[in-house]
Tab-separated table of C-alpha atoms in Angstrom:
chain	number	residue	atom	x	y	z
A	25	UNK	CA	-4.206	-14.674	-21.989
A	26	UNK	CA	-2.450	-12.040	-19.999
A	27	UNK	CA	-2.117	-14.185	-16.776
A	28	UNK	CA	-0.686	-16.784	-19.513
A	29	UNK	CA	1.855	-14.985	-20.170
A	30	UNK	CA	2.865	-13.642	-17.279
A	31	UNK	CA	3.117	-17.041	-15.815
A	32	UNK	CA	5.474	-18.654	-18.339
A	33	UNK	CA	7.190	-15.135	-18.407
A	34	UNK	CA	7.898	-15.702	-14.335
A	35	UNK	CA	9.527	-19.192	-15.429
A	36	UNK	CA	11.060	-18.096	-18.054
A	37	UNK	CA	13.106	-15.341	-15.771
A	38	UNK	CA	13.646	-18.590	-13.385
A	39	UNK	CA	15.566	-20.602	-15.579
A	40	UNK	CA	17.792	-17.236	-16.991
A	41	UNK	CA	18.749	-15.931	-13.678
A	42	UNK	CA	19.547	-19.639	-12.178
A	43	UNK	CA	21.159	-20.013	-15.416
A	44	UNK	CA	23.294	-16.588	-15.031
A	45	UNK	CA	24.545	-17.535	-11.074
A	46	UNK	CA	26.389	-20.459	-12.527
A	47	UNK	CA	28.967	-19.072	-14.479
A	48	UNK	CA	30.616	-22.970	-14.655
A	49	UNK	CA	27.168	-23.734	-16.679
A	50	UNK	CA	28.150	-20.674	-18.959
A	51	UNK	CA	31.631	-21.788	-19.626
A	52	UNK	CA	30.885	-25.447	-20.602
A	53	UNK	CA	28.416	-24.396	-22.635
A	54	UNK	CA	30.029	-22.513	-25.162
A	55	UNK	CA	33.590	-24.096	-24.515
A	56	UNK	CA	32.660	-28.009	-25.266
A	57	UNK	CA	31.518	-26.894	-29.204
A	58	UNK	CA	34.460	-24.632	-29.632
A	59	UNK	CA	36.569	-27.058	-28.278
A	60	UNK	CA	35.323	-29.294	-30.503
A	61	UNK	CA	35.357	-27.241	-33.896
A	62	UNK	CA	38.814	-26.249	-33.260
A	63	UNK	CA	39.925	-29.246	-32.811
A	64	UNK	CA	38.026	-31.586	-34.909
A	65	UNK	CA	37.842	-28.958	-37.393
A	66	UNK	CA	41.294	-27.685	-37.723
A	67	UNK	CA	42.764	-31.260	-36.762
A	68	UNK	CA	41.039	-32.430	-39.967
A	69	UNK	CA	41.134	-29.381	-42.263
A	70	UNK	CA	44.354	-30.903	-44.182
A	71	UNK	CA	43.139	-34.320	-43.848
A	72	UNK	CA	39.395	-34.913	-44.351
A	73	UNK	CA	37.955	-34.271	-47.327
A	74	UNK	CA	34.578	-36.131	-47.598
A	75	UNK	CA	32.408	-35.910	-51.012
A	76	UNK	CA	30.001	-33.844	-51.416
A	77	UNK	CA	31.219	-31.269	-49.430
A	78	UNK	CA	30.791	-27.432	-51.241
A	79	UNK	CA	33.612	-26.624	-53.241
A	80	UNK	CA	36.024	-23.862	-52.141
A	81	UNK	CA	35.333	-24.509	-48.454
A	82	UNK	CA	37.451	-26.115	-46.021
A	83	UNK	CA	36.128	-28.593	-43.411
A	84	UNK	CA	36.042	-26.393	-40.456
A	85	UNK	CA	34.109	-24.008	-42.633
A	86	UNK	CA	31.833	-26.843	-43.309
A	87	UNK	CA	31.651	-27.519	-39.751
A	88	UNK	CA	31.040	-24.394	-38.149
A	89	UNK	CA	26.648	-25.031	-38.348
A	90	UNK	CA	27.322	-27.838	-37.409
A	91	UNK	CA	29.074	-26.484	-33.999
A	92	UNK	CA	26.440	-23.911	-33.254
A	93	UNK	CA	23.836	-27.144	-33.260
A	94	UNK	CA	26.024	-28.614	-30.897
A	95	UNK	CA	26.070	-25.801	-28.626
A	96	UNK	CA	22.467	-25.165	-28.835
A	97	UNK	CA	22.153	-29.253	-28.832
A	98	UNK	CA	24.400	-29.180	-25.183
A	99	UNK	CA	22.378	-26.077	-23.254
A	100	UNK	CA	19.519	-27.849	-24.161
A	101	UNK	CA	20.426	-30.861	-21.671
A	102	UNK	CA	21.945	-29.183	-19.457
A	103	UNK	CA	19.261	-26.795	-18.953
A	104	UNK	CA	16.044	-28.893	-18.419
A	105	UNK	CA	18.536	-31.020	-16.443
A	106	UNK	CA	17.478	-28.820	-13.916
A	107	UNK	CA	13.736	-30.044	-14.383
A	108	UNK	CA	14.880	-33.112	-12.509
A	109	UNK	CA	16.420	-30.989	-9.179
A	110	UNK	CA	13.192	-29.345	-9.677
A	111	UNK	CA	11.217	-32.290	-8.680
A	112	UNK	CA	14.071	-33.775	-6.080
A	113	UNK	CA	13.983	-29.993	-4.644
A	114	UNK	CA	10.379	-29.868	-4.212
A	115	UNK	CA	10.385	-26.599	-6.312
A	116	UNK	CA	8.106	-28.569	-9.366
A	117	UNK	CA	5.523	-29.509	-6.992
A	118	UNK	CA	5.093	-25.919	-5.525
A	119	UNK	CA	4.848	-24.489	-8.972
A	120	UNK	CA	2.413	-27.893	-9.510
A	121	UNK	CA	-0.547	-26.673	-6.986
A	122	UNK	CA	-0.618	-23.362	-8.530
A	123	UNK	CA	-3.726	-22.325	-10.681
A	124	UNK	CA	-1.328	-23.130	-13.962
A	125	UNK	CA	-1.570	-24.765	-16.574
A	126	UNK	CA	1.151	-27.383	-17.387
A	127	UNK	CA	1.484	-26.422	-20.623
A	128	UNK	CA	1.682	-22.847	-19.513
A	129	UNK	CA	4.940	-24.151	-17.098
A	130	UNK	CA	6.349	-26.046	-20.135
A	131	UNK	CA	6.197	-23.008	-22.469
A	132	UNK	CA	7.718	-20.905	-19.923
A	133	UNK	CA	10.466	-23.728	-19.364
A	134	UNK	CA	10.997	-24.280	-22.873
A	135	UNK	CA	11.456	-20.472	-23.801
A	136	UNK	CA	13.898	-19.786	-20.416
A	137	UNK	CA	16.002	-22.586	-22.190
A	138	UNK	CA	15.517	-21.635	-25.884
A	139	UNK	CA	16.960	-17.726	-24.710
A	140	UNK	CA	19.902	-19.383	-22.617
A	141	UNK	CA	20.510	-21.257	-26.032
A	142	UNK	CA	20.026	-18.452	-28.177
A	143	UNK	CA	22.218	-16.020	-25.743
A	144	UNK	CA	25.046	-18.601	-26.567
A	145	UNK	CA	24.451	-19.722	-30.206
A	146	UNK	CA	24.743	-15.370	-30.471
A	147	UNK	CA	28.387	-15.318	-29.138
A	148	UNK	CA	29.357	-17.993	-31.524
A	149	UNK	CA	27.313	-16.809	-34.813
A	150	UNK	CA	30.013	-13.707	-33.962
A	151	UNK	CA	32.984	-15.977	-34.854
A	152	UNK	CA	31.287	-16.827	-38.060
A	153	UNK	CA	34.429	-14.224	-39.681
A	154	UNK	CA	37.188	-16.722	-37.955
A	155	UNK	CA	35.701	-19.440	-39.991
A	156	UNK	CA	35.771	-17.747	-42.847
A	157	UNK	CA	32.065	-16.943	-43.113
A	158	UNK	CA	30.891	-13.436	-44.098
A	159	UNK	CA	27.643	-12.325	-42.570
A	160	UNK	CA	25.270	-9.874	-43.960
A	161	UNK	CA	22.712	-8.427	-41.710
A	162	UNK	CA	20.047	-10.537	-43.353
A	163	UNK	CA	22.227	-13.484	-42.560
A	164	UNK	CA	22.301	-13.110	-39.058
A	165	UNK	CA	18.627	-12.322	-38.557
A	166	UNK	CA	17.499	-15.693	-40.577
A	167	UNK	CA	20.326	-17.803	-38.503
A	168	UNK	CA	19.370	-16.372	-34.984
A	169	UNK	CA	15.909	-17.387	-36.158
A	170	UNK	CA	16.790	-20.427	-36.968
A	171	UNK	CA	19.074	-21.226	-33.947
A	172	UNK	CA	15.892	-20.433	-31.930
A	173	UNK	CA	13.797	-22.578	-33.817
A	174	UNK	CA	16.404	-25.484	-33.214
A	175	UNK	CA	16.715	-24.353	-29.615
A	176	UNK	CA	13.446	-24.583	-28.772
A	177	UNK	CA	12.709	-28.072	-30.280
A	178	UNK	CA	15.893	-29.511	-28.940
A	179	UNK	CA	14.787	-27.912	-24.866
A	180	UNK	CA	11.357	-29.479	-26.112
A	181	UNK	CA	12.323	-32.797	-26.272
A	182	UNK	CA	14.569	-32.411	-23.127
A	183	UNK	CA	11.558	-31.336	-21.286
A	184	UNK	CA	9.434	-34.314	-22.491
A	185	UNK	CA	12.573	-36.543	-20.813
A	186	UNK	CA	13.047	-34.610	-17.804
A	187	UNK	CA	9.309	-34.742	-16.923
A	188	UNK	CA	9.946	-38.584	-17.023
A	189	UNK	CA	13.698	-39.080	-15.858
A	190	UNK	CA	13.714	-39.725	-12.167
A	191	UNK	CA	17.639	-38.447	-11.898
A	192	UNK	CA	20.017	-36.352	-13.055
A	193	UNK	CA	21.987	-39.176	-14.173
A	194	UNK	CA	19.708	-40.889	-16.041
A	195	UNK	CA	18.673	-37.746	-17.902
A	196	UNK	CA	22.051	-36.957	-19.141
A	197	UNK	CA	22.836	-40.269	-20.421
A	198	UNK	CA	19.568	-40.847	-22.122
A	199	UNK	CA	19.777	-37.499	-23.422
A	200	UNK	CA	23.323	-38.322	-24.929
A	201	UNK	CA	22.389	-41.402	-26.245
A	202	UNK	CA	19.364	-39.802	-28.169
A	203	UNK	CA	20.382	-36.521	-29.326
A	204	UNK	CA	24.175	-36.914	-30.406
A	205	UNK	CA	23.367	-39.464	-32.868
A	206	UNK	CA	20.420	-37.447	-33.978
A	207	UNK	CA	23.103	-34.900	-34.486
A	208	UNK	CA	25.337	-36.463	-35.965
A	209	UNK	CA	22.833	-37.949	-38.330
A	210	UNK	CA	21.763	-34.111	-39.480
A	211	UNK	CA	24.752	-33.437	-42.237
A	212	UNK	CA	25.998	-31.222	-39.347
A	213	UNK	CA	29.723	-33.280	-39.004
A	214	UNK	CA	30.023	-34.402	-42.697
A	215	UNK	CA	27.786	-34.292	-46.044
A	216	UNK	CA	25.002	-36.367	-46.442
A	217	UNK	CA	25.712	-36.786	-50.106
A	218	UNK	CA	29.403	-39.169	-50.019
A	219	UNK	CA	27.499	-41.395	-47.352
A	220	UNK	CA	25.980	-44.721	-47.779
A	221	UNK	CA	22.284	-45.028	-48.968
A	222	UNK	CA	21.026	-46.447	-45.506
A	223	UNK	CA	22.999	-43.220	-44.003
A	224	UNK	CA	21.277	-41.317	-46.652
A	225	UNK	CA	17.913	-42.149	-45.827
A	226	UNK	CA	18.349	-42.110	-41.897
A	227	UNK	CA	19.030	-39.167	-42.360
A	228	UNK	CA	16.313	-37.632	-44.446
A	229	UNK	CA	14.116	-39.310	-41.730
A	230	UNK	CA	15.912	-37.080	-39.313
A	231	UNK	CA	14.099	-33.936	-39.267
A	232	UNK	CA	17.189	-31.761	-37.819
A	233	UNK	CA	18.909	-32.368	-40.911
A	234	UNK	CA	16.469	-29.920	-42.387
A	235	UNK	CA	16.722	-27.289	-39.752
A	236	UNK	CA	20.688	-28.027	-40.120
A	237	UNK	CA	20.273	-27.268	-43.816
A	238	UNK	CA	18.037	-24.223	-43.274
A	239	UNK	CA	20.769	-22.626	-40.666
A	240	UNK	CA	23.826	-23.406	-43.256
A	241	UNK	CA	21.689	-21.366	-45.634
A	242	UNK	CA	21.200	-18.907	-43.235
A	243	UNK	CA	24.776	-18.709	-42.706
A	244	UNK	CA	25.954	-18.243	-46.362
A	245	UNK	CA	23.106	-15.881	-48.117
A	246	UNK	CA	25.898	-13.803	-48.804
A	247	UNK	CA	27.055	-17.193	-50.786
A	248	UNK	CA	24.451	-19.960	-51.943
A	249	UNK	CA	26.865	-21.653	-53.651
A	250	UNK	CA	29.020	-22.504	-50.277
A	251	UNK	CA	26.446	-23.699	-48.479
A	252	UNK	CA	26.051	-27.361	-49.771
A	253	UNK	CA	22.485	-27.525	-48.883
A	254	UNK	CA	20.309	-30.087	-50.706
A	255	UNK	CA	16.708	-28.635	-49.458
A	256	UNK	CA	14.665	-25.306	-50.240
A	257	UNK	CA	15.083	-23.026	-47.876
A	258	UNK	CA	11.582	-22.946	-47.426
A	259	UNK	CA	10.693	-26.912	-47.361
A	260	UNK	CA	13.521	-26.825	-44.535
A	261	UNK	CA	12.195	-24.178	-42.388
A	262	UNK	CA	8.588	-25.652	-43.095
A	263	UNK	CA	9.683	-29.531	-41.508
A	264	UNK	CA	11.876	-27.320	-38.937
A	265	UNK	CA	8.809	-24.918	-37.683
A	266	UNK	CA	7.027	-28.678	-37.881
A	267	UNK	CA	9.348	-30.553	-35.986
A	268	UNK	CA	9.506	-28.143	-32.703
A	269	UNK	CA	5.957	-27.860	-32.699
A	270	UNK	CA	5.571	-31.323	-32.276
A	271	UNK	CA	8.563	-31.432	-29.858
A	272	UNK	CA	6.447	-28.711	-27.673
A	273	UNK	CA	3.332	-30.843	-27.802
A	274	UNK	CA	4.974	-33.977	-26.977
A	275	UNK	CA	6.424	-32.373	-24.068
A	276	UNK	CA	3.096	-30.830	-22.694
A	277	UNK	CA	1.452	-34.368	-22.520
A	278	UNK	CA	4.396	-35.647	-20.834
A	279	UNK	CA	3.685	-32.930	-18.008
A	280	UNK	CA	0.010	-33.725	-18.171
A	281	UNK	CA	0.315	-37.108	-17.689
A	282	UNK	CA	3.810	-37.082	-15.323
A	283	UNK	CA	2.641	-37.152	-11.678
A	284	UNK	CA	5.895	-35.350	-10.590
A	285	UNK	CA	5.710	-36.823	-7.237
């Protein structure tokens, strides 16, 4: 168990100090969402009022969760991105004929990139007061929980496609085409309840609309009533602990069965 861990914790410091000597990968990272919530959310603050959105809220209020999935959505891709130079740098196969496990590379892979997301998701939960969202200590400890658990699912599934995905380019675009709409199908851009019924049921097949629900409670324990969540907190974090586990697992067969040359 201890050579376990200090395997995975050897990858783990990999992907954080590769991560900290590229400040670009920094930037993006936390300036895409909060380009995005202040514009989106303050271009349509006057304008977009959707129903079923909590009373007493504005929309980039409502958004704000919705943003920090984003940002934990967008380190996510571009951090197992670097699975694939991995591979194309020969760096995979070294760590490959090691006496490792794959899983034990995955986990340490998947919790480099959950800390890199969590590291970010932190500097945004501290803006929570600019969106008019007052955190209580309990409130922050439940949504940094929560942004990890969403971190490490989303990294999860980005492993299981960077395993697979021969190049960088075909990552990212695959990656875009499956997890945006999964995100935007979460109740993280607009309520669930004002959509249509097909919308309404994609979307309760979408198992990040329950971690999405579980962080906006997170966010306003301060306030239940502002939150606008439709789930128990604890049938939410239940599907959410449910859905990363299975993200881990289906990325470990993908590494045991990927032959990485």
């Amino acid at each position: 168990m201890r050579e376990i861990f200090l395997q995975a914790a050897t990858l783990w410091q990999r992907e954080i100090v590769r991560f900290i000597r590229q400040p670009i990968r920094v930037m993006s990272a936390i300036a895409t969402p909060l380009v995005f919530w202040l514009l989106l959310g303050a271009g349509l603050q006057a304008s977009f009022k959707p129903s079923g959105m909590p009373a007493g809220i504005g929309y980039a209020q409502y958004f704000y969760p919705g943003v920090i999935v984003l940002m934990l959505l967008f380190t996510a891709i571009f951090a197992t991105a670097s699975t694939v130079d991995d591979r194309h740098q020969g760096f995979l196969q070294g760590v490959l004929v090691a006496p490792i496990s794959r899983a034990t590379i995955v986990l340490g892979q998947a919790l480099g990139c959950t800390t890199l997301s969590l590291m970010q998701g932190a500097i945004f939960l501290a803006m929570a007061p600019l969106a008019g969202i007052r955190l209580s200590l309990e409130a922050i400890a439940v949504s940094l929980a929560m942004m990890a658990l969403i971190a490490f699912a989303m990294t999860s599934i980005g492993l299981a496609m960077a395993w697979r995905t021969e190049s960088t380019q075909g990552f990212h675009a695959f990656m875009n085409l499956l997890l945006l709409p999964i995100w935007m199908l979460s109740g993280a851009v607009f309520p669930v309840a004002g959509a249509p019924a097909w919308f309404q049921w994609t979307t309760r097949l979408n198992p990040l609309t329950y971690a999405v629900d579980a962080l906006r409670r997170g966010l306003y324990l301060a306030e239940p009533a502002s939150s606008g969540a439709t789930m128990p907190m604890g049938s939410s974090v239940a599907i959410a602990v449910a859905f990363a586990a299975f993200a881990f697992i289906l990325a470990t067969r993908v590494a045991r069965n990927a032959s990485t040359i």
